[in-house]
Short mmCIF file of C-alpha atoms in Angstrom, two decimals:
data_model
loop_
_atom_site.label_atom_id
_atom_site.label_comp_id
_atom_site.label_asym_id
_atom_site.label_seq_id
_atom_site.Cartn_x
_atom_site.Cartn_y
_atom_site.Cartn_z
CA ALA A 1 85.67 -26.86 -3.46
CA HIS A 2 83.68 -24.10 -3.22
CA GLY A 3 79.42 -24.90 -3.03
CA PHE A 4 76.22 -22.98 -3.32
CA ALA A 5 73.65 -23.75 -0.15
CA PRO A 6 70.55 -24.91 -2.19
CA LEU A 7 67.62 -22.80 -2.65
CA PRO A 8 65.07 -23.52 -0.04
CA VAL A 9 62.06 -25.21 -1.13
CA SER A 10 58.59 -23.73 -0.56
CA THR A 11 56.17 -26.08 0.69
CA THR A 12 53.28 -23.85 0.45
CA PRO A 13 50.76 -24.62 -2.21
CA PRO A 14 50.07 -22.46 -5.02
CA GLN A 15 47.28 -20.28 -4.10
CA THR A 16 45.56 -20.31 -7.86
CA THR A 17 43.45 -23.61 -7.63
CA THR A 18 42.25 -22.17 -3.95
CA THR A 19 41.44 -18.67 -5.66
CA THR A 20 39.88 -19.82 -7.91
CA THR A 21 37.30 -22.13 -5.97
CA ALA A 22 36.79 -19.34 -3.55
CA LEU A 23 35.73 -17.60 -7.03
CA ALA A 24 33.32 -20.17 -8.55
CA ALA A 25 31.70 -20.54 -5.20
CA SER A 26 31.11 -16.78 -4.67
CA GLN A 27 29.64 -16.81 -7.79
CA VAL A 28 27.65 -19.51 -7.03
CA LYS A 29 26.48 -18.15 -4.39
CA VAL A 30 25.83 -15.12 -6.10
CA ALA A 31 23.75 -16.10 -8.66
CA ALA A 32 21.89 -18.42 -6.31
CA VAL A 33 20.79 -15.64 -4.82
CA ALA A 34 20.12 -13.55 -8.01
CA THR A 35 17.92 -17.02 -8.85
CA THR A 36 16.03 -16.77 -5.83
CA ALA A 37 15.37 -13.30 -5.78
CA ALA A 38 14.18 -13.45 -9.18
CA VAL A 39 11.96 -16.44 -8.56
CA VAL A 40 10.19 -14.16 -5.11
CA ALA A 41 10.02 -11.28 -7.58
CA GLY A 42 8.22 -13.16 -10.62
CA THR A 43 6.09 -15.17 -8.25
CA ALA A 44 5.14 -11.69 -6.20
CA ALA A 45 4.45 -10.17 -9.84
CA VAL A 46 2.11 -12.98 -10.95
CA LYS A 47 0.37 -13.50 -7.75
CA PHE A 48 -0.41 -9.42 -7.86
CA VAL A 49 -1.59 -10.07 -11.66
CA PHE A 50 -4.28 -13.07 -10.74
CA ASP A 51 -4.80 -11.58 -7.32
CA ARG A 52 -7.05 -9.05 -9.46
CA PRO A 53 -9.72 -11.13 -11.45
CA SER A 54 -10.42 -10.69 -14.53
CA ARG A 55 -14.12 -11.95 -15.28
CA THR A 56 -16.35 -10.06 -13.37
CA TYR A 57 -20.05 -11.52 -13.77
CA SER A 58 -22.18 -9.26 -15.83
CA ASN A 59 -25.56 -9.63 -16.77
CA ALA A 60 -25.96 -7.47 -19.75
CA THR A 61 -26.97 -9.13 -22.88
CA VAL A 62 -23.85 -8.58 -25.12
CA ASN A 63 -20.54 -8.82 -22.83
CA GLU A 64 -17.58 -11.25 -22.79
CA ASN A 65 -18.01 -11.58 -19.15
CA THR A 66 -21.43 -12.91 -18.97
CA VAL A 67 -22.31 -16.33 -17.86
CA ALA A 68 -23.05 -17.30 -21.45
CA GLN A 69 -19.96 -16.13 -22.67
CA GLU A 70 -17.85 -17.81 -20.23
CA TYR A 71 -19.47 -21.32 -20.84
CA ASP A 72 -19.10 -21.09 -24.67
CA ALA A 73 -15.37 -20.44 -23.82
CA TRP A 74 -14.82 -23.37 -21.94
CA ALA A 75 -16.77 -25.37 -24.59
CA ASP A 76 -14.53 -23.87 -27.24
CA ASP A 77 -11.78 -24.41 -26.18
CA GLY A 78 -11.82 -27.96 -24.87
CA ILE A 79 -9.53 -27.47 -21.64
CA LEU A 80 -12.20 -28.23 -19.14
CA GLU A 81 -14.36 -31.33 -21.33
CA TYR A 82 -10.50 -32.69 -21.70
CA TYR A 83 -10.07 -32.59 -18.11
CA TRP A 84 -13.23 -32.82 -16.00
CA GLY A 85 -15.02 -34.71 -18.77
CA GLU A 86 -18.60 -34.55 -19.19
CA HIS A 87 -19.43 -32.91 -15.73
CA ILE A 88 -18.86 -29.46 -14.61
CA HIS A 89 -19.13 -29.83 -11.10
CA LEU A 90 -17.21 -31.53 -7.95
CA GLY A 91 -16.42 -35.22 -7.05
CA TYR A 92 -17.05 -36.90 -4.26
CA TYR A 93 -14.57 -38.31 -2.04
CA SER A 94 -15.25 -40.99 1.08
CA GLN A 95 -13.30 -40.68 4.03
CA GLU A 96 -11.24 -43.84 3.09
CA GLU A 97 -10.64 -42.35 -0.11
CA MET A 98 -8.93 -39.79 1.72
CA GLU A 99 -7.15 -41.38 4.11
CA ARG A 100 -6.05 -43.08 0.91
CA GLY A 101 -4.83 -40.67 -0.70
CA TYR A 102 -7.51 -38.43 -3.07
CA LYS A 103 -5.08 -38.09 -6.17
CA LYS A 104 -5.43 -42.30 -6.17
CA LYS A 105 -8.95 -42.21 -7.02
CA ASP A 106 -9.96 -41.36 -10.49
CA PHE A 107 -10.40 -37.77 -11.02
CA ILE A 108 -13.92 -38.26 -13.64
CA GLN A 109 -15.17 -41.46 -11.72
CA ALA A 110 -15.54 -39.02 -8.67
CA LYS A 111 -18.07 -36.93 -10.38
CA TYR A 112 -20.45 -39.96 -11.63
CA ASP A 113 -19.72 -40.83 -7.25
CA PHE A 114 -21.36 -37.89 -6.42
CA ILE A 115 -24.24 -38.15 -8.74
CA ASP A 116 -24.97 -41.06 -6.97
CA GLU A 117 -24.63 -39.50 -3.72
CA MET A 118 -26.73 -36.75 -4.27
CA MET A 119 -29.12 -39.02 -5.52
CA LYS A 120 -28.89 -40.89 -2.13
CA PHE A 121 -29.50 -37.83 -0.64
CA GLY A 122 -32.50 -36.37 -2.54
CA GLY A 123 -34.42 -40.20 -2.17
CA ILE A 124 -34.17 -40.71 -5.82
CA ASP A 125 -34.43 -44.63 -5.87
CA LYS A 126 -32.72 -45.41 -9.69
CA ASP A 127 -33.43 -48.63 -9.53
CA ALA A 128 -37.25 -47.69 -9.68
CA ASN A 129 -37.73 -47.47 -13.54
CA GLN A 130 -40.44 -45.14 -13.59
CA PRO A 131 -42.00 -42.53 -15.90
CA VAL A 132 -40.35 -39.41 -14.17
CA LYS A 133 -39.77 -36.50 -15.97
CA VAL A 134 -36.71 -34.43 -14.63
CA LEU A 135 -35.40 -30.80 -15.27
CA ASP A 136 -31.50 -30.12 -14.62
CA VAL A 137 -30.92 -26.79 -13.92
CA GLY A 138 -27.87 -25.39 -15.40
CA CYS A 139 -27.27 -28.34 -17.34
CA GLY A 140 -23.50 -27.84 -18.53
CA PHE A 141 -22.67 -29.94 -21.05
CA GLY A 142 -25.23 -32.32 -19.93
CA GLY A 143 -23.86 -35.32 -18.24
CA THR A 144 -25.85 -35.00 -15.45
CA SER A 145 -28.86 -35.21 -17.80
CA ARG A 146 -27.68 -38.23 -19.93
CA TYR A 147 -26.60 -39.97 -16.50
CA LEU A 148 -29.99 -39.40 -14.68
CA ALA A 149 -31.17 -40.65 -18.04
CA LYS A 150 -29.81 -43.88 -18.28
CA ASN A 151 -30.11 -44.66 -14.20
CA LEU A 152 -34.01 -43.75 -14.16
CA GLY A 153 -34.79 -45.90 -17.10
CA ASP A 154 -36.36 -46.09 -20.24
CA GLN A 155 -39.68 -44.10 -18.94
CA SER A 156 -37.69 -41.14 -17.92
CA HIS A 157 -37.00 -38.00 -20.01
CA VAL A 158 -34.57 -35.22 -18.44
CA THR A 159 -34.51 -31.82 -19.71
CA GLY A 160 -31.31 -29.79 -19.30
CA ILE A 161 -31.47 -26.03 -19.51
CA THR A 162 -28.12 -23.54 -19.78
CA LEU A 163 -27.69 -19.70 -20.62
CA SER A 164 -24.93 -21.40 -23.21
CA PRO A 165 -25.29 -21.91 -26.53
CA LYS A 166 -22.23 -23.77 -27.27
CA GLN A 167 -22.93 -26.43 -24.29
CA VAL A 168 -26.65 -27.20 -25.46
CA GLU A 169 -25.04 -28.17 -29.14
CA ARG A 170 -22.06 -30.22 -27.13
CA GLY A 171 -25.07 -31.75 -24.66
CA THR A 172 -27.06 -32.60 -27.88
CA GLU A 173 -23.91 -34.46 -29.65
CA LEU A 174 -23.07 -36.33 -26.68
CA ALA A 175 -26.81 -37.35 -26.38
CA GLN A 176 -26.71 -38.38 -29.68
CA GLU A 177 -23.46 -40.68 -29.34
CA GLN A 178 -24.19 -42.49 -25.79
CA GLY A 179 -28.01 -43.18 -27.66
CA VAL A 180 -30.34 -41.15 -25.19
CA ALA A 181 -31.05 -38.28 -27.53
CA GLU A 182 -34.92 -39.64 -27.26
CA ARG A 183 -35.17 -39.25 -23.62
CA THR A 184 -33.02 -36.20 -23.43
CA LYS A 185 -33.23 -32.19 -24.19
CA PHE A 186 -31.43 -29.41 -23.83
CA GLN A 187 -32.96 -25.91 -24.36
CA VAL A 188 -31.01 -22.28 -24.12
CA MET A 189 -33.20 -21.07 -21.17
CA ASP A 190 -32.59 -18.18 -18.32
CA ALA A 191 -33.24 -20.17 -15.11
CA LEU A 192 -34.73 -16.93 -13.56
CA ASN A 193 -37.78 -16.90 -16.34
CA MET A 194 -38.53 -20.27 -17.35
CA ASP A 195 -40.60 -21.65 -20.53
CA PHE A 196 -42.64 -24.44 -18.59
CA GLU A 197 -45.89 -24.45 -17.15
CA ASP A 198 -46.51 -25.04 -13.39
CA ASN A 199 -46.27 -28.38 -12.13
CA SER A 200 -44.39 -29.95 -15.18
CA PHE A 201 -41.64 -31.60 -13.35
CA ASP A 202 -41.07 -35.00 -10.96
CA ILE A 203 -37.82 -33.89 -10.06
CA VAL A 204 -36.01 -31.04 -10.59
CA TRP A 205 -32.26 -31.30 -10.13
CA ALA A 206 -30.11 -27.94 -9.51
CA CYS A 207 -25.77 -28.73 -9.47
CA GLU A 208 -23.54 -25.83 -8.93
CA SER A 209 -25.68 -23.45 -10.85
CA GLY A 210 -27.09 -21.10 -8.26
CA GLU A 211 -23.64 -19.55 -7.73
CA HIS A 212 -24.31 -17.93 -11.32
CA MET A 213 -27.87 -15.96 -10.38
CA PRO A 214 -28.10 -12.78 -9.62
CA ASP A 215 -31.45 -12.98 -8.13
CA LYS A 216 -31.35 -16.18 -5.52
CA LYS A 217 -35.37 -15.67 -4.88
CA LYS A 218 -36.58 -15.54 -8.09
CA TYR A 219 -34.21 -18.73 -8.45
CA ILE A 220 -35.60 -20.88 -6.00
CA ASP A 221 -38.96 -19.77 -6.64
CA GLU A 222 -39.29 -20.61 -10.59
CA MET A 223 -37.50 -24.25 -9.07
CA MET A 224 -40.43 -24.51 -6.90
CA ARG A 225 -42.98 -23.36 -8.68
CA VAL A 226 -42.44 -25.96 -12.45
CA LEU A 227 -41.97 -29.03 -9.56
CA LYS A 228 -45.41 -30.97 -9.44
CA PRO A 229 -46.64 -31.32 -6.00
CA GLY A 230 -44.80 -34.53 -4.07
CA GLY A 231 -42.33 -34.01 -6.62
CA THR A 232 -38.59 -34.04 -5.31
CA PHE A 233 -36.44 -30.66 -5.06
CA VAL A 234 -32.66 -31.43 -4.82
CA MET A 235 -29.48 -28.96 -5.06
CA ALA A 236 -26.00 -28.28 -4.94
CA CYS A 237 -24.23 -25.25 -4.40
CA TRP A 238 -21.05 -23.89 -3.08
CA SER A 239 -21.96 -21.49 -0.24
CA GLN A 240 -20.02 -18.71 1.94
CA ARG A 241 -20.40 -19.11 5.65
CA ASP A 242 -23.17 -17.65 7.32
CA ASP A 243 -21.81 -14.49 8.82
CA LYS A 244 -24.70 -13.56 11.32
CA GLU A 245 -22.84 -14.18 14.64
CA VAL A 246 -19.00 -13.76 13.63
CA PRO A 247 -19.08 -10.64 10.73
CA PHE A 248 -16.57 -11.45 8.05
CA SER A 249 -13.41 -9.57 8.48
CA LYS A 250 -11.56 -7.69 5.62
CA LYS A 251 -9.62 -10.89 4.24
CA ASP A 252 -13.07 -12.70 4.82
CA LYS A 253 -14.41 -10.28 1.79
CA ARG A 254 -11.40 -9.18 -0.32
CA ASP A 255 -11.24 -13.16 -0.83
CA LEU A 256 -14.85 -13.55 -1.53
CA GLN A 257 -14.73 -10.80 -3.82
CA TYR A 258 -12.19 -12.08 -5.74
CA LEU A 259 -14.54 -15.67 -6.06
CA TYR A 260 -17.07 -13.88 -7.13
CA GLU A 261 -15.40 -11.70 -10.07
CA GLU A 262 -12.60 -14.67 -10.78
CA TRP A 263 -15.60 -17.04 -12.44
CA THR A 264 -18.39 -14.66 -13.57
CA HIS A 265 -20.49 -15.09 -10.05
CA PRO A 266 -22.50 -12.48 -8.80
CA TYR A 267 -22.38 -13.01 -5.18
CA PHE A 268 -22.94 -15.97 -2.87
CA ILE A 269 -24.91 -16.77 0.12
CA SER A 270 -25.19 -19.37 3.30
CA VAL A 271 -26.89 -22.59 3.02
CA GLN A 272 -28.83 -21.28 5.34
CA ASP A 273 -30.26 -18.07 3.52
CA PHE A 274 -30.92 -20.90 0.76
CA LYS A 275 -33.25 -22.80 3.11
CA THR A 276 -34.97 -19.65 4.16
CA LEU A 277 -35.88 -18.90 0.34
CA ILE A 278 -36.92 -22.43 -0.16
CA ASP A 279 -39.33 -22.12 3.19
CA ASN A 280 -40.26 -19.03 2.35
CA THR A 281 -42.03 -20.06 -0.53
CA GLY A 282 -44.98 -22.05 1.52
CA MET A 283 -44.48 -24.66 -1.20
CA MET A 284 -42.77 -27.11 0.08
CA ASN A 285 -42.22 -29.40 3.36
CA GLU A 286 -39.56 -29.87 5.44
CA VAL A 287 -35.93 -28.91 3.82
CA THR A 288 -32.69 -31.21 4.50
CA THR A 289 -29.33 -29.48 4.48
CA ALA A 290 -25.95 -30.36 4.53
CA ASN A 291 -22.79 -28.80 4.19
CA TRP A 292 -20.44 -31.66 2.03
CA VAL A 293 -17.54 -30.04 2.43
CA ASP A 294 -15.25 -32.65 3.57
CA GLU A 295 -16.30 -34.96 0.51
CA THR A 296 -15.69 -32.57 -1.92
CA ILE A 297 -13.10 -30.49 -1.22
CA ALA A 298 -10.23 -32.78 -2.67
CA SER A 299 -11.16 -32.02 -6.33
CA TRP A 300 -9.87 -28.27 -6.07
CA ARG A 301 -6.24 -29.35 -5.88
CA HIS A 302 -7.38 -32.87 -7.88
CA SER A 303 -8.08 -30.75 -10.73
CA ILE A 304 -4.48 -28.97 -10.86
CA TRP A 305 -2.86 -32.19 -10.16
CA VAL A 306 -4.35 -33.93 -13.25
CA GLY A 307 -2.93 -30.94 -15.63
CA VAL A 308 0.33 -31.14 -14.08
CA PHE A 309 0.50 -35.11 -14.45
CA ASP A 310 -1.13 -34.90 -18.10
CA PRO A 311 -0.45 -31.61 -19.65
CA ARG A 312 -1.76 -32.92 -23.04
CA GLY A 313 -5.04 -30.74 -22.64
CA TRP A 314 -3.42 -27.29 -22.33
CA ILE A 315 -0.01 -27.59 -23.82
CA THR A 316 -0.63 -27.51 -27.19
CA LYS A 317 -2.67 -24.21 -26.89
CA PRO A 318 -0.31 -21.71 -25.99
CA ARG A 319 -2.85 -18.98 -26.39
CA LYS A 320 -4.49 -20.10 -23.70
CA TYR A 321 -1.60 -20.68 -21.08
CA THR A 322 -2.67 -17.00 -19.29
CA LYS A 323 -6.00 -18.33 -18.96
CA THR A 324 -5.78 -21.74 -17.72
CA PHE A 325 -3.27 -20.55 -15.10
CA ARG A 326 -5.51 -18.00 -14.22
CA ASP A 327 -7.90 -21.06 -13.77
CA ALA A 328 -5.61 -23.27 -11.68
CA TYR A 329 -4.75 -20.25 -8.95
CA CYS A 330 -8.28 -19.76 -9.00
CA LEU A 331 -8.84 -23.55 -7.62
CA GLU A 332 -5.80 -23.13 -5.64
CA ARG A 333 -7.85 -20.13 -4.24
CA MET A 334 -11.27 -21.66 -4.04
CA HIS A 335 -9.43 -25.04 -2.07
CA ARG A 336 -8.22 -22.38 1.02
CA ALA A 337 -11.21 -20.85 1.38
CA PHE A 338 -13.21 -24.10 1.79
CA LYS A 339 -10.44 -25.49 3.96
CA ARG A 340 -10.66 -22.60 5.90
CA GLY A 341 -14.49 -22.63 6.54
CA LEU A 342 -15.23 -19.31 4.67
CA MET A 343 -16.68 -21.37 2.19
CA GLU A 344 -19.18 -24.07 2.48
CA TYR A 345 -20.88 -26.73 0.13
CA GLY A 346 -24.78 -26.77 0.34
CA MET A 347 -26.56 -29.83 0.03
CA TRP A 348 -30.39 -29.06 0.11
CA THR A 349 -33.59 -31.51 -0.58
CA ALA A 350 -37.38 -31.26 -0.16
CA THR A 351 -40.68 -32.71 -1.52
CA LYS A 352 -42.91 -30.09 -2.67
CA GLN A 353 -46.23 -30.19 -0.54
CA ALA A 354 -49.57 -32.08 -2.01
CA ALA A 355 -52.01 -30.19 -4.17
CA PRO A 356 -54.89 -28.45 -2.00
CA GLU A 357 -57.78 -30.79 -2.54
CA THR A 358 -60.65 -29.02 -3.88
CA SER A 359 -64.24 -29.26 -2.80
CA THR A 360 -67.12 -29.01 -4.81
CA SER A 361 -70.11 -28.11 -3.31
CA SER A 362 -73.69 -28.62 -5.01
CA SER A 363 -77.16 -27.60 -3.74
CA THR A 364 -80.51 -28.94 -4.02
CA GLU A 365 -83.52 -27.05 -4.74
#
């Protein structure tokens, strides 16, 4: 019989699966590279745009970049009040709270803690319950004014001034809601040209308003003028570091210029420069200063995280997205500036010198 040799059986696996897998892997790599490139390019584009300040300070009477217009806009959109509550200032974080993690602290409570600590710094006894008249310079929504009125007792009265009509309106509403309308008053007034008589207030309180003042000397002079002899002055203000010994680098100047222009600040000065202005009035006793950067720096990033954890305050307002993201970007830039020592959180307190005794002379004939 004749037979046929069997055909050889191939032991090589099919190439189709291997080729397909390799192609898919290659496509994934290409997609990953493209995605990374897009993210990098997008980030660079956003950074380029956000690094260009959009709200340069203007002291014109009608201008969208005036301090009054800026704070009116914040009052209208409601985002700032949603997250920051009644207080447009940084919060206070103890060393223990920082070690535990600042995000574990209630963001709003940190602001009340700041007020309490600022009162202690100024030697203000909130349990004294004495008849005191307080001026809150740059009062915002009036949160601090109302808190002081509640804590200083029924005999106290707090006047808050701001350039923003919207803030006056909102502050007055909240005072009525909280039952302190009779012991608080909110007015639109320029802190550089106050209508009050000399020696009108027992306490002059200024928290984070000096940053917006185009004339720092006049700002200090006016507050000292309306403070009563023996009265207490206490101020908190973002400050740039003193550059007398170590001049600002080009990067320092660029960073400061951004911080000036994004949130309508004309310029900052140092803690020492403010102290000199206070001393030069010749009205005050010894001035005590401090740098609270360690106690307040957590506020910058904490304010970003509260918006991430609870987006309800801004997610329903698409027209405010750009402004909201700009604000978040500026908060991060602020954090970095304070972290590296370009900025400091200045604190000042002093009492006004007693009025000189007037001597009367009489003559006898």
